[in-house]
């Protein structure tokens, strides 16, 4: 059996397992080190009781033969599709345009399968690695990187951008924490329309947008339903990174160039390769979108945003240039002239802090570190105290 040649094109390890490997290597020589993880964006707050109870009730119902359920609809249970359309999208999308799934990453992989290998793609650089690496696994060879840096306010220069079939776009952005304005998203939608491209809009961090002028969904932009698919997730919205629940919106108005329906093909693919998200997770998702659950997760999101604000202040006090962290759970800190893996190692060894090296997100991430605000407050405060000890001098 020959190895899939696409696999040979990937770099050695995926970013986050590599970070864990280095952290564990350090820990094996320094077992007493109290490491604070501000690396992978993994939620740490306990679930609100009303949501945990809904998960438990759903699990318990499986032990009752009168309530037991097996497979559900591949697209997700109707009540949850309705509730997503109502609570998240205020009915700007139809419930049958909502496809519930087991995680944004999984749906990204299936979307890559939907479009196949004979496509060109564009990504922001820096970018969430799954867009690029999943496409490479799929056999995509034409990958255009659109530089996003402080000079262009982390929004690509669309006037000079090359046309591609697909455009991946993430706002609030992972990793930079930049949030695209309404005007910027309007420009992106016009660009996609002009070029007959499809936007894959990753809205996994949309719940962190507090500024009412900033769009939470691409569908707030007129005409977006003809050019965009949106991926949403309960992971960062509600602390479901381990529970696993997400959704993808595939509008009925979205067509391939031969006029056939993308929605119909997505439905075909999902009913073939997916048997629906866990019924337990879906009942948890329903509880998130009920009044009490929704209120509780606003508090959870506000907690992480306060963490981001604390980190932001601490980095600024050290005279470190820092972006993001407002309306977003990630901070993007610049260390001019330094290699980000060197900074990673320095933070790990000297301060026992793990952050994510920016170069893991693309060439434009070199000199940057990403700090995640998904930690407990004590750890955030302790990390800021440790960072203050260095007065910033060694970091700059
Ligand atoms: C991240 O840290 O970038 C994310 O948590 C990874 C993910 O969502 O897969």
Short mmCIF file of C-alpha atoms and ligand atoms in Angstrom, two decimals:
data_model
loop_
_atom_site.label_atom_id
_atom_site.label_comp_id
_atom_site.label_asym_id
_atom_site.label_seq_id
_atom_site.Cartn_x
_atom_site.Cartn_y
_atom_site.Cartn_z
CA UNK A 1 0.00 0.00 0.00
CA UNK A 2 1.53 3.30 -1.09
CA UNK A 3 1.45 6.22 1.28
CA UNK A 4 -0.98 8.99 0.31
CA UNK A 5 1.43 11.51 -1.29
CA UNK A 6 -0.61 14.41 0.10
CA UNK A 7 0.39 13.31 3.60
CA UNK A 8 4.05 13.68 2.71
CA UNK A 9 3.45 17.36 2.01
CA UNK A 10 2.49 18.15 5.60
CA UNK A 11 5.00 19.43 8.09
CA UNK A 12 5.96 16.94 10.80
CA UNK A 13 3.35 17.55 13.47
CA UNK A 14 0.18 19.58 13.86
CA UNK A 15 0.82 22.78 15.83
CA UNK A 16 -0.91 21.98 19.12
CA UNK A 17 0.43 18.44 19.61
CA UNK A 18 3.91 19.89 18.94
CA UNK A 19 3.37 22.46 21.69
CA UNK A 20 2.24 19.68 24.05
CA UNK A 21 5.30 17.64 23.11
CA UNK A 22 7.66 20.49 23.96
CA UNK A 23 5.79 21.25 27.19
CA UNK A 24 6.00 17.58 28.25
CA UNK A 25 9.69 17.42 27.36
CA UNK A 26 10.29 20.41 29.64
CA UNK A 27 8.13 18.90 32.40
CA UNK A 28 9.96 15.62 32.32
CA UNK A 29 13.16 17.48 33.33
CA UNK A 30 11.36 19.95 35.62
CA UNK A 31 8.52 17.97 37.19
CA UNK A 32 7.94 20.63 39.87
CA UNK A 33 7.20 23.39 37.33
CA UNK A 34 3.72 24.87 37.67
CA UNK A 35 2.97 25.50 34.03
CA UNK A 36 0.26 27.96 33.04
CA UNK A 37 -1.26 27.17 29.69
CA UNK A 38 -2.25 30.13 27.55
CA UNK A 39 -1.59 28.06 24.44
CA UNK A 40 -4.38 26.09 22.81
CA UNK A 41 -7.72 27.86 23.03
CA UNK A 42 -9.32 25.30 25.30
CA UNK A 43 -12.10 26.34 27.65
CA UNK A 44 -11.61 25.89 31.40
CA UNK A 45 -14.80 27.14 33.10
CA UNK A 46 -17.28 24.61 34.47
CA UNK A 47 -20.53 24.35 32.53
CA UNK A 48 -23.52 26.20 33.97
CA UNK A 49 -25.64 23.76 35.99
CA UNK A 50 -28.72 24.12 33.78
CA UNK A 51 -26.66 22.99 30.77
CA UNK A 52 -24.89 20.14 32.58
CA UNK A 53 -28.30 18.95 33.85
CA UNK A 54 -29.71 18.90 30.33
CA UNK A 55 -26.75 16.76 29.23
CA UNK A 56 -27.27 14.43 32.22
CA UNK A 57 -31.05 14.19 31.63
CA UNK A 58 -30.44 13.29 28.03
CA UNK A 59 -27.91 10.60 29.04
CA UNK A 60 -30.28 9.23 31.71
CA UNK A 61 -33.14 9.04 29.22
CA UNK A 62 -31.05 6.54 27.28
CA UNK A 63 -31.38 4.15 30.25
CA UNK A 64 -35.17 4.32 30.04
CA UNK A 65 -36.62 2.05 27.36
CA UNK A 66 -39.63 4.35 26.88
CA UNK A 67 -37.35 7.32 26.14
CA UNK A 68 -34.41 5.64 24.43
CA UNK A 69 -33.45 7.08 21.03
CA UNK A 70 -30.95 5.83 18.49
CA UNK A 71 -29.92 7.62 15.30
CA UNK A 72 -31.38 11.07 14.86
CA UNK A 73 -31.64 13.08 11.65
CA UNK A 74 -28.20 13.51 10.05
CA UNK A 75 -28.81 17.26 9.81
CA UNK A 76 -29.53 17.59 13.54
CA UNK A 77 -32.67 17.48 15.63
CA UNK A 78 -35.33 19.87 14.35
CA UNK A 79 -35.72 21.72 17.65
CA UNK A 80 -32.01 22.58 17.73
CA UNK A 81 -31.91 23.68 14.10
CA UNK A 82 -34.89 25.96 14.80
CA UNK A 83 -33.32 27.34 17.95
CA UNK A 84 -30.00 28.13 16.21
CA UNK A 85 -31.90 29.94 13.45
CA UNK A 86 -33.90 31.85 16.06
CA UNK A 87 -31.37 32.70 18.80
CA UNK A 88 -28.10 32.99 16.88
CA UNK A 89 -29.40 34.24 13.54
CA UNK A 90 -32.64 36.03 14.55
CA UNK A 91 -34.32 34.13 11.69
CA UNK A 92 -32.03 35.61 9.03
CA UNK A 93 -31.32 31.99 8.05
CA UNK A 94 -33.87 29.25 7.66
CA UNK A 95 -33.80 26.27 10.04
CA UNK A 96 -33.26 23.89 7.14
CA UNK A 97 -30.13 25.81 6.14
CA UNK A 98 -28.66 24.84 9.56
CA UNK A 99 -26.69 21.56 9.67
CA UNK A 100 -25.72 20.48 13.18
CA UNK A 101 -22.41 18.62 13.54
CA UNK A 102 -19.76 17.37 15.94
CA UNK A 103 -17.29 20.23 15.67
CA UNK A 104 -16.20 23.04 13.37
CA UNK A 105 -12.94 21.26 12.61
CA UNK A 106 -14.81 18.12 11.49
CA UNK A 107 -17.12 20.17 9.28
CA UNK A 108 -14.15 22.01 7.79
CA UNK A 109 -12.72 18.64 6.78
CA UNK A 110 -16.02 17.59 5.25
CA UNK A 111 -16.36 20.92 3.42
CA UNK A 112 -12.90 20.33 1.98
CA UNK A 113 -14.15 16.95 0.79
CA UNK A 114 -17.27 18.58 -0.69
CA UNK A 115 -15.23 20.93 -2.86
CA UNK A 116 -12.57 18.36 -3.73
CA UNK A 117 -8.98 18.80 -4.77
CA UNK A 118 -9.45 20.71 -7.98
CA UNK A 119 -9.95 24.07 -6.30
CA UNK A 120 -7.81 27.05 -5.48
CA UNK A 121 -8.08 28.50 -1.99
CA UNK A 122 -7.15 31.73 -0.26
CA UNK A 123 -6.41 32.06 3.44
CA UNK A 124 -5.51 34.96 5.67
CA UNK A 125 -1.86 34.73 6.76
CA UNK A 126 -1.59 34.11 9.71
CA UNK A 127 -4.38 31.56 9.67
CA UNK A 128 -5.93 28.67 11.60
CA UNK A 129 -3.78 25.75 10.31
CA UNK A 130 -6.74 23.44 9.57
CA UNK A 131 -7.75 25.47 6.49
CA UNK A 132 -4.38 24.89 4.88
CA UNK A 133 -3.42 21.46 6.18
CA UNK A 134 -6.88 19.95 5.63
CA UNK A 135 -6.81 21.27 2.07
CA UNK A 136 -3.36 19.76 1.49
CA UNK A 137 -4.59 16.38 2.75
CA UNK A 138 -7.47 16.73 0.28
CA UNK A 139 -4.97 17.29 -2.54
CA UNK A 140 -5.44 21.02 -3.06
CA UNK A 141 -2.28 22.49 -4.54
CA UNK A 142 -3.13 26.11 -5.19
CA UNK A 143 -3.08 27.95 -1.88
CA UNK A 144 -2.92 31.74 -1.89
CA UNK A 145 -1.89 33.42 1.35
CA UNK A 146 -3.26 36.90 1.95
CA UNK A 147 -0.92 38.77 4.32
CA UNK A 148 -2.64 40.24 7.36
CA UNK A 149 -0.52 42.43 9.59
CA UNK A 150 -0.67 45.62 11.58
CA UNK A 151 -0.08 47.69 8.42
CA UNK A 152 -3.36 46.52 6.89
CA UNK A 153 -5.17 46.20 10.24
CA UNK A 154 -5.12 42.43 9.81
CA UNK A 155 -7.50 42.62 6.85
CA UNK A 156 -6.19 41.45 3.46
CA UNK A 157 -5.59 43.86 0.61
CA UNK A 158 -8.37 42.68 -1.68
CA UNK A 159 -7.39 45.05 -4.49
CA UNK A 160 -4.21 43.10 -5.08
CA UNK A 161 -5.57 39.66 -4.10
CA UNK A 162 -5.65 36.91 -6.67
CA UNK A 163 -8.97 35.19 -7.51
CA UNK A 164 -9.50 31.77 -5.91
CA UNK A 165 -12.47 29.38 -5.81
CA UNK A 166 -12.68 29.36 -2.03
CA UNK A 167 -11.80 32.06 0.51
CA UNK A 168 -11.39 31.06 4.16
CA UNK A 169 -12.09 33.95 6.47
CA UNK A 170 -12.20 33.92 10.28
CA UNK A 171 -13.64 36.77 12.39
CA UNK A 172 -13.03 37.27 15.28
CA UNK A 173 -9.79 36.00 13.98
CA UNK A 174 -7.82 33.05 15.17
CA UNK A 175 -4.98 33.85 15.83
CA UNK A 176 -4.82 37.66 15.64
CA UNK A 177 -8.02 38.49 17.53
CA UNK A 178 -8.87 41.05 14.82
CA UNK A 179 -12.59 41.52 14.20
CA UNK A 180 -13.67 42.54 10.70
CA UNK A 181 -15.87 45.63 10.47
CA UNK A 182 -19.11 45.76 8.50
CA UNK A 183 -17.37 47.68 5.70
CA UNK A 184 -14.58 45.11 5.53
CA UNK A 185 -17.05 42.22 5.29
CA UNK A 186 -19.01 44.13 2.66
CA UNK A 187 -15.79 44.42 0.65
CA UNK A 188 -15.14 40.70 1.12
CA UNK A 189 -18.64 39.75 -0.08
CA UNK A 190 -18.31 42.07 -3.12
CA UNK A 191 -14.91 40.56 -3.89
CA UNK A 192 -16.35 37.02 -3.74
CA UNK A 193 -19.32 38.03 -5.91
CA UNK A 194 -17.12 39.65 -8.52
CA UNK A 195 -14.86 36.60 -8.65
CA UNK A 196 -17.61 33.98 -8.26
CA UNK A 197 -15.81 32.58 -5.25
CA UNK A 198 -17.30 30.96 -2.16
CA UNK A 199 -16.39 32.30 1.29
CA UNK A 200 -16.02 29.79 4.13
CA UNK A 201 -16.71 32.09 7.05
CA UNK A 202 -15.49 30.75 10.38
CA UNK A 203 -17.56 32.38 13.13
CA UNK A 204 -16.39 30.11 15.97
CA UNK A 205 -15.57 33.12 18.19
CA UNK A 206 -18.57 35.32 17.26
CA UNK A 207 -20.03 35.24 20.77
CA UNK A 208 -17.05 37.32 21.98
CA UNK A 209 -18.15 40.31 19.93
CA UNK A 210 -19.63 42.85 22.34
CA UNK A 211 -19.45 45.95 20.14
CA UNK A 212 -22.90 46.23 18.50
CA UNK A 213 -21.39 47.82 15.38
CA UNK A 214 -19.31 44.74 14.59
CA UNK A 215 -21.01 41.97 12.59
CA UNK A 216 -21.28 38.58 14.29
CA UNK A 217 -22.29 36.76 11.13
CA UNK A 218 -21.44 37.14 7.46
CA UNK A 219 -25.19 37.03 6.80
CA UNK A 220 -25.49 40.50 8.32
CA UNK A 221 -24.01 41.60 4.99
CA UNK A 222 -26.44 41.96 2.11
CA UNK A 223 -25.98 39.35 -0.60
CA UNK A 224 -23.80 37.09 1.56
CA UNK A 225 -26.18 34.16 1.24
CA UNK A 226 -25.25 33.88 -2.43
CA UNK A 227 -21.54 33.59 -1.69
CA UNK A 228 -20.94 32.32 1.84
CA UNK A 229 -21.10 29.26 4.05
CA UNK A 230 -20.78 29.97 7.78
CA UNK A 231 -19.36 27.62 10.40
CA UNK A 232 -20.36 28.12 14.04
CA UNK A 233 -19.50 26.21 17.19
CA UNK A 234 -20.64 25.62 20.75
CA UNK A 235 -17.00 25.04 21.79
CA UNK A 236 -15.98 28.58 22.64
CA UNK A 237 -19.56 29.84 22.84
CA UNK A 238 -20.53 27.50 25.67
CA UNK A 239 -17.47 25.55 26.85
CA UNK A 240 -18.29 22.52 24.68
CA UNK A 241 -14.72 21.79 23.51
CA UNK A 242 -15.04 18.32 25.04
CA UNK A 243 -18.78 17.86 24.53
CA UNK A 244 -18.44 18.49 20.75
CA UNK A 245 -21.22 20.39 18.97
CA UNK A 246 -21.23 22.79 16.05
CA UNK A 247 -23.24 23.87 13.07
CA UNK A 248 -22.73 24.93 9.47
CA UNK A 249 -25.07 27.21 7.55
CA UNK A 250 -25.35 26.34 3.87
CA UNK A 251 -27.79 28.81 2.29
CA UNK A 252 -30.18 27.54 -0.36
CA UNK A 253 -29.27 30.56 -2.50
CA UNK A 254 -25.68 29.32 -2.85
CA UNK A 255 -25.06 27.68 -6.25
CA UNK A 256 -22.20 26.08 -8.12
CA UNK A 257 -21.34 27.64 -11.46
CA UNK A 258 -23.56 25.12 -13.28
CA UNK A 259 -26.52 26.37 -11.24
CA UNK A 260 -26.77 23.29 -9.02
CA UNK A 261 -27.35 23.66 -5.30
CA UNK A 262 -24.47 23.57 -2.81
CA UNK A 263 -27.06 22.89 -0.09
CA UNK A 264 -28.23 19.74 -1.90
CA UNK A 265 -24.67 18.44 -2.29
CA UNK A 266 -23.85 19.20 1.34
CA UNK A 267 -26.98 17.34 2.41
CA UNK A 268 -25.93 14.42 0.20
CA UNK A 269 -22.44 14.37 1.67
CA UNK A 270 -23.63 14.66 5.27
CA UNK A 271 -26.23 11.93 4.91
CA UNK A 272 -23.55 9.69 3.41
CA UNK A 273 -20.63 10.33 5.74
CA UNK A 274 -22.22 11.51 8.97
CA UNK A 275 -24.91 10.05 11.21
CA UNK A 276 -25.71 13.18 13.17
CA UNK A 277 -24.17 14.77 16.26
CA UNK A 278 -24.53 12.99 19.61
CA UNK A 279 -28.11 13.29 20.82
CA UNK A 280 -26.77 14.07 24.32
CA UNK A 281 -24.66 16.96 23.02
CA UNK A 282 -27.61 18.28 21.02
CA UNK A 283 -29.81 18.41 24.12
CA UNK A 284 -27.01 20.29 25.86
CA UNK A 285 -26.97 22.68 22.89
CA UNK A 286 -30.69 23.25 23.24
CA UNK A 287 -30.18 24.15 26.91
CA UNK A 288 -27.48 26.67 25.89
CA UNK A 289 -30.02 28.41 23.69
CA UNK A 290 -32.79 28.51 26.33
CA UNK A 291 -33.14 31.70 28.39
CA UNK A 292 -31.21 30.52 31.50
CA UNK A 293 -28.48 28.82 29.57
CA UNK A 294 -28.03 31.81 27.30
CA UNK A 295 -27.75 34.16 30.27
CA UNK A 296 -25.20 31.87 31.94
CA UNK A 297 -22.97 31.61 28.90
CA UNK A 298 -22.97 35.40 28.45
CA UNK A 299 -21.38 35.50 31.90
CA UNK A 300 -18.88 32.84 30.89
CA UNK A 301 -17.93 34.76 27.74
CA UNK A 302 -17.62 37.99 29.78
CA UNK A 303 -15.27 36.20 32.20
CA UNK A 304 -12.90 35.18 29.39
CA UNK A 305 -13.09 38.68 27.91
CA UNK A 306 -12.08 40.13 31.29
CA UNK A 307 -9.13 37.72 31.26
CA UNK A 308 -8.22 39.07 27.84
CA UNK A 309 -8.41 42.65 29.14
CA UNK A 310 -6.12 41.79 32.10
CA UNK A 311 -3.56 40.16 29.81
CA UNK A 312 -3.79 43.06 27.37
CA UNK A 313 -3.05 45.61 30.11
CA UNK A 314 -0.15 43.55 31.46
CA UNK A 315 1.51 43.17 28.05
CA UNK A 316 1.05 46.87 27.29
CA UNK A 317 2.63 47.75 30.62
CA UNK A 318 5.65 45.76 29.49
CA UNK A 319 5.73 47.91 26.34
CA UNK A 320 4.87 44.93 24.20
CA UNK A 321 2.84 45.71 21.09
CA UNK A 322 -0.36 43.76 21.44
CA UNK A 323 -3.38 43.37 19.18
CA UNK A 324 -6.73 41.62 19.59
CA UNK A 325 -8.18 40.81 22.99
CA UNK A 326 -11.18 43.12 22.52
CA UNK A 327 -14.29 41.35 21.22
CA UNK A 328 -12.01 38.31 20.90
CA UNK A 329 -10.43 35.76 23.27
CA UNK A 330 -6.97 35.85 21.64
CA UNK A 331 -4.15 38.37 22.00
CA UNK A 332 -1.51 38.75 19.37
CA UNK A 333 1.73 40.09 20.80
CA UNK A 334 4.72 41.21 18.80
CA UNK A 335 8.37 40.62 19.64
CA UNK A 336 10.29 42.43 16.90
CA UNK A 337 13.28 40.60 15.51
CA UNK A 338 12.62 37.43 17.54
CA UNK A 339 11.67 33.99 16.27
CA UNK A 340 8.37 32.97 17.77
CA UNK A 341 9.54 29.42 18.65
CA UNK A 342 12.44 31.03 20.55
CA UNK A 343 10.00 33.19 22.50
CA UNK A 344 7.90 30.08 23.12
CA UNK A 345 10.89 28.31 24.62
CA UNK A 346 11.90 31.36 26.63
CA UNK A 347 8.42 31.80 28.14
CA UNK A 348 8.26 28.09 28.90
CA UNK A 349 11.68 27.80 30.50
CA UNK A 350 11.86 31.11 32.37
CA UNK A 351 8.24 31.72 33.34
CA UNK A 352 6.60 28.32 32.95
CA UNK A 353 4.05 29.89 30.63
CA UNK A 354 2.87 28.21 27.44
CA UNK A 355 1.70 30.44 24.60
CA UNK A 356 1.35 29.65 20.90
CA UNK A 357 4.16 30.67 18.53
CA UNK A 358 2.79 32.88 15.77
CA UNK A 359 4.84 31.21 13.04
CA UNK A 360 2.68 28.11 13.54
CA UNK A 361 -0.09 30.08 11.85
CA UNK A 362 1.93 31.19 8.82
CA UNK A 363 4.91 33.30 7.81
CA UNK A 364 3.19 36.51 8.83
CA UNK A 365 2.98 35.12 12.36
CA UNK A 366 6.77 35.16 12.81
CA UNK A 367 7.78 37.55 15.62
CA UNK A 368 4.36 37.07 17.23
CA UNK A 369 2.95 34.99 20.08
CA UNK A 370 -0.73 34.19 20.57
CA UNK A 371 -2.02 34.29 24.15
CA UNK A 372 -5.33 32.59 24.88
CA UNK A 373 -7.70 34.07 27.47
CA UNK A 374 -9.43 30.71 28.06
CA UNK A 375 -7.89 30.19 31.49
CA UNK A 376 -8.96 30.50 35.09
CA UNK A 377 -8.57 34.00 36.52
CA UNK A 378 -5.96 32.91 39.11
CA UNK A 379 -3.78 31.58 36.30
CA UNK A 380 -4.19 34.75 34.28
CA UNK A 381 -3.20 36.87 37.28
CA UNK A 382 -0.30 34.59 38.13
CA UNK A 383 0.90 34.69 34.50
CA UNK A 384 0.82 38.50 34.48
CA UNK A 385 2.81 38.58 37.75
CA UNK A 386 5.42 36.24 36.28
CA UNK A 387 5.67 38.31 33.11
CA UNK A 388 6.12 41.52 35.10
CA UNK A 389 9.21 40.01 36.73
CA UNK A 390 11.04 40.22 33.45
CA UNK A 391 10.16 43.93 33.01
CA UNK A 392 9.64 43.18 29.34
CA UNK A 393 13.29 43.87 28.59
CA UNK A 394 14.32 40.32 27.75
CA UNK A 395 11.21 39.84 25.70
CA UNK A 396 11.77 42.82 23.47
C1 LIG B 1 -6.92 27.04 18.91
O1 LIG B 1 -6.29 27.10 19.96
O2 LIG B 1 -6.56 27.58 17.86
C2 LIG B 1 -8.19 26.27 18.89
O3 LIG B 1 -8.59 25.93 20.15
C3 LIG B 1 -8.01 25.03 18.15
C4 LIG B 1 -9.29 24.51 17.68
O4 LIG B 1 -10.35 25.10 17.90
O5 LIG B 1 -9.23 23.49 17.02
#
